[in-house]
Coordinates of C-alpha atoms in Angstrom, one line a residue:
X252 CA 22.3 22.7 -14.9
X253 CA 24.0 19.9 -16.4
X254 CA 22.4 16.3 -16.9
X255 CA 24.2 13.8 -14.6
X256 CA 23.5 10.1 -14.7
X257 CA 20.4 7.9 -13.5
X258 CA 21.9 5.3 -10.9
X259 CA 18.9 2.7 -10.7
X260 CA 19.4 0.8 -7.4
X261 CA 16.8 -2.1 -7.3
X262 CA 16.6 -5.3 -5.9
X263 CA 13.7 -7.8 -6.1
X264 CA 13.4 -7.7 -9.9
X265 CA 14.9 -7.4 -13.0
X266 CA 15.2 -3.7 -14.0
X267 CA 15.7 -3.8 -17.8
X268 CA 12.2 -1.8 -18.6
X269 CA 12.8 0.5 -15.8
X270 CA 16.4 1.0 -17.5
X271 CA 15.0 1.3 -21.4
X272 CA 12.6 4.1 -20.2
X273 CA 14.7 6.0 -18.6
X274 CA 17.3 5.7 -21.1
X275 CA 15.2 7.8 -23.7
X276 CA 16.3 10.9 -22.0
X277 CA 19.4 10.3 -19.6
X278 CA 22.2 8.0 -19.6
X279 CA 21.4 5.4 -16.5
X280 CA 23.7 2.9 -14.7
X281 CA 22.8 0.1 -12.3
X282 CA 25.8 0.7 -10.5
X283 CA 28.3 3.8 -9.7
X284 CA 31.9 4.4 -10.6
X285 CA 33.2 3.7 -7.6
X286 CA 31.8 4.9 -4.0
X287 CA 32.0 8.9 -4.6
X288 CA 30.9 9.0 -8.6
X289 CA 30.6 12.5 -9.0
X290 CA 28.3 11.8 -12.2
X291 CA 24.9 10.6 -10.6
X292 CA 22.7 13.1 -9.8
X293 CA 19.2 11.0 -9.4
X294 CA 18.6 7.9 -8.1
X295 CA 15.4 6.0 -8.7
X296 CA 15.6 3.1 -6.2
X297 CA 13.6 -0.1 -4.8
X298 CA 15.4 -1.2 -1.9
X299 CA 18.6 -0.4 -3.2
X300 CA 22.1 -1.9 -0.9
X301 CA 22.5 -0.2 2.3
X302 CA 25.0 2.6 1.8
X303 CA 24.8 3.1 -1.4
X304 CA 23.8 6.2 -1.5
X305 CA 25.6 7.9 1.3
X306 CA 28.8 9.5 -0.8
X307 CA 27.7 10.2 -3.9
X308 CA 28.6 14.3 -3.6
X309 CA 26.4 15.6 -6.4
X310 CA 23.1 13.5 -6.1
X311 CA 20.4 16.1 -6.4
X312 CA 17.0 13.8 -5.4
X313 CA 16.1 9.9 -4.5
X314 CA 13.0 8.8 -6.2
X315 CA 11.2 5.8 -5.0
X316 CA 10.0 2.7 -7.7
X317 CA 7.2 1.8 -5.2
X318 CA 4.6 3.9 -3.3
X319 CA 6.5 2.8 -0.2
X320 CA 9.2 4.7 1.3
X321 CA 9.8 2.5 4.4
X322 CA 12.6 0.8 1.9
X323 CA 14.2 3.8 1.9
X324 CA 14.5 5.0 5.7
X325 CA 16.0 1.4 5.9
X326 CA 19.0 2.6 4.8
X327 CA 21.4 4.0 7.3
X328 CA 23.5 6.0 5.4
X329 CA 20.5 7.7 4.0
X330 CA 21.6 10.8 2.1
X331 CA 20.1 13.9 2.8
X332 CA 18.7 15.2 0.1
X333 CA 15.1 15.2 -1.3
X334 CA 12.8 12.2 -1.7
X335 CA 10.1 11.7 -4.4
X336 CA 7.2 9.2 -3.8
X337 CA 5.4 7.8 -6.3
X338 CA 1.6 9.2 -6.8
X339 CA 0.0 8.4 -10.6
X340 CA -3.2 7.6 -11.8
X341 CA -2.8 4.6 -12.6
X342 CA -1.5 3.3 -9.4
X343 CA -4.3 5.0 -7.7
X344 CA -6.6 3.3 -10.1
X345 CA -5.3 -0.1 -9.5
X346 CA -5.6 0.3 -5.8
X347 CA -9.4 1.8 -5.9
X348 CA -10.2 -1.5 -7.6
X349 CA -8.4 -3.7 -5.2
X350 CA -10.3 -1.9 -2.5
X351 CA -13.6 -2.0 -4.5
X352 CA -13.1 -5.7 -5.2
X353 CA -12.6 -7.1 -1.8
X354 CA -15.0 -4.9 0.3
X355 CA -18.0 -6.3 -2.5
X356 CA -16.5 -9.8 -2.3
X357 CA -16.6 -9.5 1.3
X358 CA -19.8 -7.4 1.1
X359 CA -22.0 -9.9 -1.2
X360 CA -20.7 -13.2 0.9
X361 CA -18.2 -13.8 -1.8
X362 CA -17.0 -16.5 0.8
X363 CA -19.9 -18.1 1.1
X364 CA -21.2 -18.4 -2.1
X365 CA -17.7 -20.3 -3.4
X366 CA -18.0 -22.9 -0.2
X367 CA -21.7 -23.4 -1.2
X368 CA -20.4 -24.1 -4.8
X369 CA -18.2 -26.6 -3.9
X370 CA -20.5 -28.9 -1.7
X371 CA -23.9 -27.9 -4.5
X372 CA -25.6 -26.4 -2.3
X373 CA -28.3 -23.9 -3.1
X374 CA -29.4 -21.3 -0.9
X375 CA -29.8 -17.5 -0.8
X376 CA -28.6 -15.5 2.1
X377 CA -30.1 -12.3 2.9
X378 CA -28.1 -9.6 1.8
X379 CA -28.2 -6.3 3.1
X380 CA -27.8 -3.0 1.5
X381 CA -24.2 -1.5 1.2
X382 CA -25.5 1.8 3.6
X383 CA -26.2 -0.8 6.0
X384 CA -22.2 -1.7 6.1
X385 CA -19.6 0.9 7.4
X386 CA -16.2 0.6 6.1
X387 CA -13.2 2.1 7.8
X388 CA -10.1 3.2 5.8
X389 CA -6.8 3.5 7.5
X390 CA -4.7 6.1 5.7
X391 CA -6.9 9.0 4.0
X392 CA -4.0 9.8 1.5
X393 CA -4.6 9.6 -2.2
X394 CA -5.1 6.2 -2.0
X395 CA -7.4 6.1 0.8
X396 CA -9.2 9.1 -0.6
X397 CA -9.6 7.3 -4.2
X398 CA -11.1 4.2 -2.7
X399 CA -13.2 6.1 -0.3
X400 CA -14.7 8.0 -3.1
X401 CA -15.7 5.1 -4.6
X402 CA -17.0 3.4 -2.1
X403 CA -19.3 6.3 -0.7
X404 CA -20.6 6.6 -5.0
X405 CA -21.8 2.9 -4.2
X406 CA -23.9 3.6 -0.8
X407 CA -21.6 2.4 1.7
X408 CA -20.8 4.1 4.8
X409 CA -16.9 5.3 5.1
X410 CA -14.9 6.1 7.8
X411 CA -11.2 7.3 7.8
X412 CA -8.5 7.2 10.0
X413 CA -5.0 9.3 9.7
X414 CA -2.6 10.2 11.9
X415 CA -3.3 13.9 12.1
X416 CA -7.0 15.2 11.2
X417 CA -8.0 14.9 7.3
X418 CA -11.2 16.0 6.7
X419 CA -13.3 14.8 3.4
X420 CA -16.7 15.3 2.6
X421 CA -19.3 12.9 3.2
X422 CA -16.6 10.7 5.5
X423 CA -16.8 10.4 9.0
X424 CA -13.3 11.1 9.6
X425 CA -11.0 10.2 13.0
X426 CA -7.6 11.2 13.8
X427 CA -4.9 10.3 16.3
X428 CA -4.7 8.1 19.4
X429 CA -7.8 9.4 20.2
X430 CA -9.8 9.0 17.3
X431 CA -8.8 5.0 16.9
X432 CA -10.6 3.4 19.3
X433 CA -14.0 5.0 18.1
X434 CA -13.5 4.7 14.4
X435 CA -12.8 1.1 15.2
X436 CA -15.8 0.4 17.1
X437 CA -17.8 2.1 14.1
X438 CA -15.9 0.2 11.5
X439 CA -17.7 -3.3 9.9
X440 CA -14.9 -3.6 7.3
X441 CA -11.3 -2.5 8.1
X442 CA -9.1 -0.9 4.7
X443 CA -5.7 -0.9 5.9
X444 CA -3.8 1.8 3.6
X445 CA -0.9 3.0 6.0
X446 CA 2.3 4.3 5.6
X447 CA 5.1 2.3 7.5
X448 CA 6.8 4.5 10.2
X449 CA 7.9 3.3 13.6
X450 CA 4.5 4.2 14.6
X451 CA 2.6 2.2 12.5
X452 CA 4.7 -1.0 12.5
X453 CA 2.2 -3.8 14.2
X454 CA -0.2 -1.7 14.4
X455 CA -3.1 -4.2 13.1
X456 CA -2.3 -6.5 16.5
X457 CA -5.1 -8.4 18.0
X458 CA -6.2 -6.1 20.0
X459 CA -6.8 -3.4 17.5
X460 CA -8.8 -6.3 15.8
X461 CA -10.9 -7.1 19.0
X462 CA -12.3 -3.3 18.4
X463 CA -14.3 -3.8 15.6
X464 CA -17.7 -3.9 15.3
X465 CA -19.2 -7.1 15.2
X466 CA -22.7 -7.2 15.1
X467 CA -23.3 -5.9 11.8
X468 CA -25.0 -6.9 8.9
X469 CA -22.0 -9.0 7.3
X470 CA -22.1 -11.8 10.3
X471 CA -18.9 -10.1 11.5
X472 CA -15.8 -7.7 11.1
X473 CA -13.6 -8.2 8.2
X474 CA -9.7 -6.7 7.8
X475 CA -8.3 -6.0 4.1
X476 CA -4.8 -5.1 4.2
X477 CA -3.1 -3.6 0.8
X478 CA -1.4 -1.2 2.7
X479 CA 2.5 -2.8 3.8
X480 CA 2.8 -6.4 5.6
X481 CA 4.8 -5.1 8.7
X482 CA 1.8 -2.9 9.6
X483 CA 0.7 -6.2 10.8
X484 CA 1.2 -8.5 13.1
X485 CA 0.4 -12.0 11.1
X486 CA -0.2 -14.4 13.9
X487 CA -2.5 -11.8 15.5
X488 CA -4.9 -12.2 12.4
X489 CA -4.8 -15.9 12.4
X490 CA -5.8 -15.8 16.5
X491 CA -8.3 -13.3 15.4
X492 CA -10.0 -15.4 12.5
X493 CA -10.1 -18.6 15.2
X494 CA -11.9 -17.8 17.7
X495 CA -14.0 -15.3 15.7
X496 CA -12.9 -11.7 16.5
X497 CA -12.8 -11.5 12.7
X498 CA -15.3 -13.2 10.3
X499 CA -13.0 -12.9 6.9
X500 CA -9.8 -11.3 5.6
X501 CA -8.2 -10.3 2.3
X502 CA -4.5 -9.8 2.8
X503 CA -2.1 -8.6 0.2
X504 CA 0.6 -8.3 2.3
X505 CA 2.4 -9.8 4.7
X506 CA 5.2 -9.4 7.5
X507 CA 7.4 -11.7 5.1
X508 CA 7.2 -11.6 1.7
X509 CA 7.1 -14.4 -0.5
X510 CA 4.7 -15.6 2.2
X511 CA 6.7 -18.2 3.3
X512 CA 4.8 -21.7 2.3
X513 CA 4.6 -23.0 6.1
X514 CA 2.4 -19.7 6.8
X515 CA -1.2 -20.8 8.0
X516 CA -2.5 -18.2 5.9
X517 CA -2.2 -20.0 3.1
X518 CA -4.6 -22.2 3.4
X519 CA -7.3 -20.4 6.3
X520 CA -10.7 -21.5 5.1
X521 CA -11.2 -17.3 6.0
X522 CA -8.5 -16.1 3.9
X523 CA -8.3 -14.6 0.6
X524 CA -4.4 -14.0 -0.5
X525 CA -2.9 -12.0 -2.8
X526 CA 1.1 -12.0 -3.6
X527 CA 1.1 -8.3 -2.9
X528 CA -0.4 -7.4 -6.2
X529 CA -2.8 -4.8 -5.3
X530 CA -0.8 -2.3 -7.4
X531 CA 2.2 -2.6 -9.1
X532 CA 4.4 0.4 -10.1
X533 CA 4.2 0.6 -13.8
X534 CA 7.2 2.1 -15.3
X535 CA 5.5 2.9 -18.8
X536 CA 3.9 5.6 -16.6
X537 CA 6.0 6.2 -13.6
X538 CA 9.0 6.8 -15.9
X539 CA 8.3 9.7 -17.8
X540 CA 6.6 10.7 -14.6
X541 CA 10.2 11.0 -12.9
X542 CA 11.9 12.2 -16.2
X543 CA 9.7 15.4 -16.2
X544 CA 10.3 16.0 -12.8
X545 CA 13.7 15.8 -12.9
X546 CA 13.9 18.2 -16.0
X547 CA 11.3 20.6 -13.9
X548 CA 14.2 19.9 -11.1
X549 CA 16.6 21.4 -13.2
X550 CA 14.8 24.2 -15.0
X551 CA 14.8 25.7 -11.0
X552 CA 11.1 24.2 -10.3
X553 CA 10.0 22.2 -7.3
X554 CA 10.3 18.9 -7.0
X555 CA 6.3 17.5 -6.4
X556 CA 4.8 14.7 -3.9
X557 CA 8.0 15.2 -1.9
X558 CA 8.7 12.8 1.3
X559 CA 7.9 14.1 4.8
X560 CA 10.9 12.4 7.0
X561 CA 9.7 13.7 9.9
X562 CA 6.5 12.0 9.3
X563 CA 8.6 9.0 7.3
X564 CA 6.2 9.3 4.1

């Protein structure tokens, strides 16, 4: 099978490293000859231009920069041909800290401490043990299953949530419609790690959020979102955080992104923002990643971590 061309479709940021890494091995353009360029045969693509794709008559497989592929289904002349998300080690690493760093933070009254810094005050809060606090994680894929091994390795209690049943050890695991409403009402501190599908756009709302457990040993339920900002409903959590259905929150994402500077977010005394940061595709390792599958492609192997578009991820 010959080697076609590399068309790299981003938008958002520049994509010269993405470009020089790829280059090593294939010839890659930002842009195709024309609408039916019979030379591109892989596109590696972060919310690339609607349409773009849709006539290009020999591209083999779409490959996604981000370990989101709601970019993608926005695109209505979606071609049909195979999808590759992004799994790596590294991005599962970055993630597993995130997750790590916030539930402690939240965990050992990171809040608190800094508010006591800045008047001088001096005082120890109790502080109780992490098996004492149950933390819920939305989305047991290999991201939720990272952090939750993690987590359970420092004493906490973990929950998951998925859409269909996915069962780990030492995880108290719900699924479905069904299962939401009691892992919420066991759940201290909510992990948001989602997909987003039509089914799970909005679906941290307010009265998701009024679920939670609240008389816990943290003083109240906490949400941490590193998941995508439109499984969210932004104005719901700001309610929420008001009148106390939540104590705290660490977002990383948001329903618009750059938060826009006139969001109250920015500046809740409850709120710990991130510009979604939690992890950021690398390409020093996501680009030989896609290289070797694309060479696998060709050699007549299957293509790995492949999207579900029934499921949308």
């Amino acid at each position: 099978m010959e080697k076609g061309r590399i068309l790299l479709a981003v938008t958002g940021f520049h994509p010269q490293r993405w470009r020089e890494l790829l280059s090593a091995e294939r010839e890659v353009v930002l842009e195709p000859d024309g609408a039916k360029d019979p030379s591109i045969t892989y596109a590696v693509v972060w919310k690339q231009k609607p349409n773009l794709l849709s006539s290009l008559p020999n591209l083999r497989a779409i490959f996604s920069i981000g370990a989101g592929v709601d970019h993608i289904f926005a695109d209505p002349g979606l071609p049909d041909v195979p999808i590759v998300k992004v799994v790596a080690d590294n991005l599962t690493q970055y993630m597993t800290e995130y997750v790590v760093w916030r539930v402690l933070d939240h965990h050992r009254q990171g809040l608190l401490y800094r508010q006591q810094q800045q008047k001088k005050i001096w005082h120890e809060p109790p502080q109780r043990p992490a098996g004492d606090i149950s933390v819920g994680i939305m989305g047991l894929g290999n991201l939720g299953r990272a952090a939750a091994s993690v987590l359970l390795s420092l004493g906490f209690a973990v929950n998951g949530w998925s859409r269909t049943e996915r069962p780990m050890q030492g995880v108290a695991t719900y699924s479905g419609e069904a299962g939401l409403i009691p892992f919420l009402k066991a759940t201290d501190i909510l992990v948001v790690l989602l997909p987003l599908t039509p089914d799970t756009q909005g679906i941290i709302n307010y009265g998701v959020l009024k679920e939670l457990r609240k008389r816990n040993g943290l003083g109240g339920s906490v949400l941490i979102n590193a998941g995508r900002g439109r499984l969210q409903k932004d104005a719901d959590i700001v309610r929420a955080l008001d009148d106390g259905t939540l104590k705290e929150a660490s977002l990383d994402v948001f329903e618009v992104e750059p938060l826009p500077k006139t969001s109250p977010l920015w500046n809740h005394p409850k709120v710990f923002v991130t510009p979604h940061a939690a992890a950021t595709s690398d390409p020093m390792h996501l680009a030989p990643t896609m290289l070797r599958q694309m060479d696998a492609f060709e050699r007549g192997e299957k293509l790995e971590n492949l999207v579900d578009r029934k499921a949308g991820y």
